Phi, psi and omega in degrees: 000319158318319182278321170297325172311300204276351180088357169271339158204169212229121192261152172230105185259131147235223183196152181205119195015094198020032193239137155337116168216153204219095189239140164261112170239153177291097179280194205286302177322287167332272169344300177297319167270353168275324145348284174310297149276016141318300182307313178276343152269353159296315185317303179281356168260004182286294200281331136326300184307302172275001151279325184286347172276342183093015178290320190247158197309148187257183155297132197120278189133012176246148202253123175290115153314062199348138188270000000 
């Protein structure tokens, strides 16, 4: 209800041969903000990725090396 609340996606409650149904779709806004963070966990896993390679400065000035 928060996310629908916020304009990011729109709940649909109906029925489909008497069973309950329920769709979620992602609006242009929703999209736009997953997008976005997507982008930001490539970062953190960019940047993970290059502490565990020994790319980046440690405390000191010294670099761990892969073993």
């Amino acid at each position: 209800q928060v996310l629908e609340e916020a304009g990011l996606v729109t709940v649909e409650k109906g029925f489909e041969k008497k069973r309950p149904l329920t769709v979620c779709r992602l609006t242009g806004a929703g999209r736009a903000r997953f997008v976005e963070y997507l982008s930001v966990l490539e970062s953190v896993v960019r940047d993970a990725a290059r502490e565990a390679d020994g790319d980046a400065p440690q405390p000191g000035g010294a670099r761990l090396k892969p073993a």
